[in-house]
Short mmCIF file of C-alpha atoms in Angstrom, two decimals:
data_model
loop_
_atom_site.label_atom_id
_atom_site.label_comp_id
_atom_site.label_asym_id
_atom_site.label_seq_id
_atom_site.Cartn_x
_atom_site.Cartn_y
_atom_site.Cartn_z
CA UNK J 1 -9.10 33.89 11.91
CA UNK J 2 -5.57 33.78 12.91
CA UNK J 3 -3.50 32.58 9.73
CA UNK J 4 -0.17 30.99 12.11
CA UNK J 5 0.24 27.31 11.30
CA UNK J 6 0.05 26.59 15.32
CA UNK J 7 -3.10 28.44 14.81
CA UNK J 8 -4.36 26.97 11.39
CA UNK J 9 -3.26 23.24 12.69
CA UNK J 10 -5.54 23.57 15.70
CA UNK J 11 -8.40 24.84 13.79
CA UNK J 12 -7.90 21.68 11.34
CA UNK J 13 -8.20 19.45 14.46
CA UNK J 14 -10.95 21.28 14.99
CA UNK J 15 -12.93 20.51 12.29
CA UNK J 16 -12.14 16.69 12.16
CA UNK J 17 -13.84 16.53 15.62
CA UNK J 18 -16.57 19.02 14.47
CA UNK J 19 -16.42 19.76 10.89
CA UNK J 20 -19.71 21.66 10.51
CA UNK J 21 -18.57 24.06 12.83
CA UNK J 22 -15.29 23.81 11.09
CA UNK J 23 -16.97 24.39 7.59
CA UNK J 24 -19.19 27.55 9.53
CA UNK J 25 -15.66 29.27 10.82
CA UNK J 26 -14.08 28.85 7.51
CA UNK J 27 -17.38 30.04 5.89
CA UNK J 28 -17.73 33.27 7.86
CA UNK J 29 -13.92 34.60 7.17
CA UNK J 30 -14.83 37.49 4.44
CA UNK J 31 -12.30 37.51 1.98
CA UNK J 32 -12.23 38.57 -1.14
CA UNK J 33 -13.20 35.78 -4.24
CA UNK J 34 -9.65 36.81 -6.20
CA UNK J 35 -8.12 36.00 -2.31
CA UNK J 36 -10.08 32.91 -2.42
CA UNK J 37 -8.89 31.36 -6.15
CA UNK J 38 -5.44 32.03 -4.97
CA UNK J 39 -5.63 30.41 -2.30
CA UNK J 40 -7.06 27.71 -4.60
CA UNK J 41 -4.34 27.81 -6.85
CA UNK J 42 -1.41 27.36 -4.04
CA UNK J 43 -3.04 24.77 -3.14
CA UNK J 44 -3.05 22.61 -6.12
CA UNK J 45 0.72 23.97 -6.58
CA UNK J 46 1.97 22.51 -3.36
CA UNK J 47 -0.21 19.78 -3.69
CA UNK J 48 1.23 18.97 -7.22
CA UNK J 49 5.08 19.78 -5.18
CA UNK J 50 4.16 17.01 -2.18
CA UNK J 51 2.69 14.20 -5.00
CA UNK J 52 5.66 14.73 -7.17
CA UNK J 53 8.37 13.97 -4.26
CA UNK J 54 6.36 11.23 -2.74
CA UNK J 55 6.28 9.87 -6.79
CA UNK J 56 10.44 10.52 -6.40
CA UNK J 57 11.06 8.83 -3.26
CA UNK J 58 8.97 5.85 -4.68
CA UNK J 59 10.58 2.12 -5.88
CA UNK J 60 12.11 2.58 -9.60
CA UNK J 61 9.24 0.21 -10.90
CA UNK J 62 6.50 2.88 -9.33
CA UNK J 63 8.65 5.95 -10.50
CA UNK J 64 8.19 4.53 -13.97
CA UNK J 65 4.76 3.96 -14.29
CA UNK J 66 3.89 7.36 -12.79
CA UNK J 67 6.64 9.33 -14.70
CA UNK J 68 4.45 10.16 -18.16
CA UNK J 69 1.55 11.65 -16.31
CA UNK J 70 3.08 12.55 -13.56
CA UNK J 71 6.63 12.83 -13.84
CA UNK J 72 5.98 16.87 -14.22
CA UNK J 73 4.71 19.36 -11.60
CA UNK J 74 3.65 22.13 -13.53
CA UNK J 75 1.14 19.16 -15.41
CA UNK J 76 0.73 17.68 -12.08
CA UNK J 77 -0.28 21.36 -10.74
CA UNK J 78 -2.85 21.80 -13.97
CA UNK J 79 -4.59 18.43 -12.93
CA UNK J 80 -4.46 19.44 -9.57
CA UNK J 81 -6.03 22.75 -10.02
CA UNK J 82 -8.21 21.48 -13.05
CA UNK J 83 -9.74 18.55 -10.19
CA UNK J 84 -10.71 21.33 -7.48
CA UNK J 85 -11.77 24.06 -9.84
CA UNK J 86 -14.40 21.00 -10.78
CA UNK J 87 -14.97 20.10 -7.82
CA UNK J 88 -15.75 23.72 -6.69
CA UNK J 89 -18.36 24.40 -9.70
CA UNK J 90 -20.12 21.01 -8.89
CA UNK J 91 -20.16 21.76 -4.79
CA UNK J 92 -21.96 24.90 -5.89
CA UNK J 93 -24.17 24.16 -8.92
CA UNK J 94 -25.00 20.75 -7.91
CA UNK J 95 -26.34 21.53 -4.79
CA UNK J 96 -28.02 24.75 -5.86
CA UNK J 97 -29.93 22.62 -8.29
CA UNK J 98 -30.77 20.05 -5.19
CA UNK J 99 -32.40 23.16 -3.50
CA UNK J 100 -29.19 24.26 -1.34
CA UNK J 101 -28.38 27.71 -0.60
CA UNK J 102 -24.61 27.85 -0.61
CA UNK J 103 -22.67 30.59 -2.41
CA UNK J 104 -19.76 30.31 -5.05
CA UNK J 105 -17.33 32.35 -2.60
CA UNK J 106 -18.04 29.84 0.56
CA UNK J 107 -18.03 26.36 -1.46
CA UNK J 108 -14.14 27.95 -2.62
CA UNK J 109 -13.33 28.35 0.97
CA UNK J 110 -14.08 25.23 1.75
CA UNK J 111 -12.29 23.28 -0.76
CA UNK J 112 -9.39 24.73 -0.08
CA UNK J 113 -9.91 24.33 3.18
CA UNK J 114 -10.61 20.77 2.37
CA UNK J 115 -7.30 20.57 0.57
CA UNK J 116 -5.60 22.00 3.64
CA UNK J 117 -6.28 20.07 5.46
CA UNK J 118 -5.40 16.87 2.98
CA UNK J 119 -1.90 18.60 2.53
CA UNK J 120 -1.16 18.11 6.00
CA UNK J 121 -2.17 14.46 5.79
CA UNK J 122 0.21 14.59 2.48
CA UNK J 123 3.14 15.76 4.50
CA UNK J 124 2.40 13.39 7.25
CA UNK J 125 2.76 10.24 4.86
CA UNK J 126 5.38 11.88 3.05
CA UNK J 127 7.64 11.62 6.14
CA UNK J 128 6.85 8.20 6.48
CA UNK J 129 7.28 7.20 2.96
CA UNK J 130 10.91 7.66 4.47
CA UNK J 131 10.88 6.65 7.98
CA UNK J 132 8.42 3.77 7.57
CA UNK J 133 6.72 2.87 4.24
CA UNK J 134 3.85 0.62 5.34
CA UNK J 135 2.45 3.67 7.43
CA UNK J 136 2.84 5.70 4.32
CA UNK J 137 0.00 3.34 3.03
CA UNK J 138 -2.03 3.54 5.84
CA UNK J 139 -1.93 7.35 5.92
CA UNK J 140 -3.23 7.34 2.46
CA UNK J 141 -6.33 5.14 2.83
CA UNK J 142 -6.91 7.85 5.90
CA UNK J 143 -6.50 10.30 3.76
CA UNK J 144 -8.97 9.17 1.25
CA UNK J 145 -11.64 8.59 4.20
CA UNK J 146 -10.85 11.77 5.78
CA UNK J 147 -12.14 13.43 2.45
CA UNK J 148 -15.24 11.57 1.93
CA UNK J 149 -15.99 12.59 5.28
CA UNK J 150 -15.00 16.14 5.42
CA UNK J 151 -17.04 16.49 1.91
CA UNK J 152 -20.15 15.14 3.15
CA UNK J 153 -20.16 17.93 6.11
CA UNK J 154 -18.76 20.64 4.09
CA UNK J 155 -21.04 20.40 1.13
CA UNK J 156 -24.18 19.75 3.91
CA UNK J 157 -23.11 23.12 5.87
CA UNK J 158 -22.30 24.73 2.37
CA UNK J 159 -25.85 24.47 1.18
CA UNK J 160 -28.19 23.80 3.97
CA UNK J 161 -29.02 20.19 3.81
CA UNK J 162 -29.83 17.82 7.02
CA UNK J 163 -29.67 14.49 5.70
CA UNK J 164 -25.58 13.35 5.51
CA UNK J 165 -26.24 10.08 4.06
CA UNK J 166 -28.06 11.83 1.12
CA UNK J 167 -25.21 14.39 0.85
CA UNK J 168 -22.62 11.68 0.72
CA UNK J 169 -24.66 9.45 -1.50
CA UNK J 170 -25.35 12.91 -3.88
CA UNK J 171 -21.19 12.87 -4.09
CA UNK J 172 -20.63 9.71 -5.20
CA UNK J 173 -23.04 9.49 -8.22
CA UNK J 174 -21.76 13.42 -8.92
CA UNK J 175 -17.91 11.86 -9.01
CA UNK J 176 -19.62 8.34 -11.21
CA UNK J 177 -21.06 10.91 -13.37
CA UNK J 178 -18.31 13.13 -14.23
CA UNK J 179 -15.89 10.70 -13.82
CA UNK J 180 -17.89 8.99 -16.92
CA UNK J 181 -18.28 12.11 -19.08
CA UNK J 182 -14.82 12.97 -18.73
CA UNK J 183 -13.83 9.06 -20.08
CA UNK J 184 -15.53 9.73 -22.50
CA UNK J 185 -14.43 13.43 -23.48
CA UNK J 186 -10.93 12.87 -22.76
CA UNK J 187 -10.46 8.60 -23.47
CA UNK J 188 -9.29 9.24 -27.04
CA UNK J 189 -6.45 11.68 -26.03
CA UNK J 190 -5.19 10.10 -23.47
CA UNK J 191 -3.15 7.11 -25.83
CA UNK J 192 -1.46 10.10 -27.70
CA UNK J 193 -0.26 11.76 -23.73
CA UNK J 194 0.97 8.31 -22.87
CA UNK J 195 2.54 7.70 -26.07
CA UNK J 196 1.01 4.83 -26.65
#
């Protein structure tokens, strides 16, 4: 796979109009799994980078109540990498218990893949942040569509499985469930991060 941004831009418009053959391309480049965490890890750095200007162009008021949890980048870089290193282990283990066949190495791939192609949309509202602010918004509801539905088709092509409505529906209780285990693990920290 060629690795220029003209290159890697084209393949990410690509997969929006066909992102099972998207997920296959991405799938079948043989890299080695340190390669693949790296990758991982850059993207949750510039991720972290992109969330923590758009939190600095923001009104004083938004800066404010974002600046505890989110006023730092290295934190905002753990979180980051913390969420996909999740999300990885529950692409692969999830769906292996459903019956899929994916492999550790590929479901990688694809989230950062996945996060690729999010970073772009990142930029993209990042520049309008500055040149025009309501776009900014509409970007980011995009954005959060654009993952559902590149999730659904990666995680489907990752492991085998036909029906998408299943896959997407699998996704959402996976996210209710963790997202209520973690609450619960991490609820009675969180008043001593905030300092409240």
């Amino acid at each position: 796979m060629d690795m220029t941004l003209p290159a890697l831009l084209r393949q990410a418009r690509e997969t929006l109009q066909d992102p099972r053959g998207g997920a296959r391309a991405i799938m079948a480049i043989d890299l080695p799994t340190g390669t693949r965490w790296a990758a991982l890890l850059l993207m949750a750095v510039v991720s972290a980078l992109l969330t923590h200007m758009s939190i600095s162009l923001s009104p004083p008021d938004t800066r404010a109540e974002f600046a505890v949890v989110l006023g730092n980048p290295l934190f905002m870089a753990a979180l980051e990498g913390g969420a996909m290193l999740l999300g990885v282990v529950a692409i692969h283990r999830i769906g292996a218990a459903r019956g899929g066949t994916g492999h550790l190495p590929e479901a990688i791939s694809l989230m950062v893949w996945l996060q690729f192609i999010l970073m772009l949309l990142q930029a993209a509202q990042l520049v309008a942040q500055v040149i025009l602010p309501p776009l900014a918004t509409i970007i980011g509801f995009l954005g959060v569509g654009i993952y559902f539905y590149l999730l659904t088709y990666f995680v489907a092509e990752l492991h085998g499985f036909r029906s998408l409505r299943t896959t997407f529906l699998g996704i959402i209780a996976t996210m209710l469930a963790m997202g209520f285990v973690l609450a619960l693990i991490l609820g009675p920290f969180i008043p001593a991060v905030v300092g409240v």
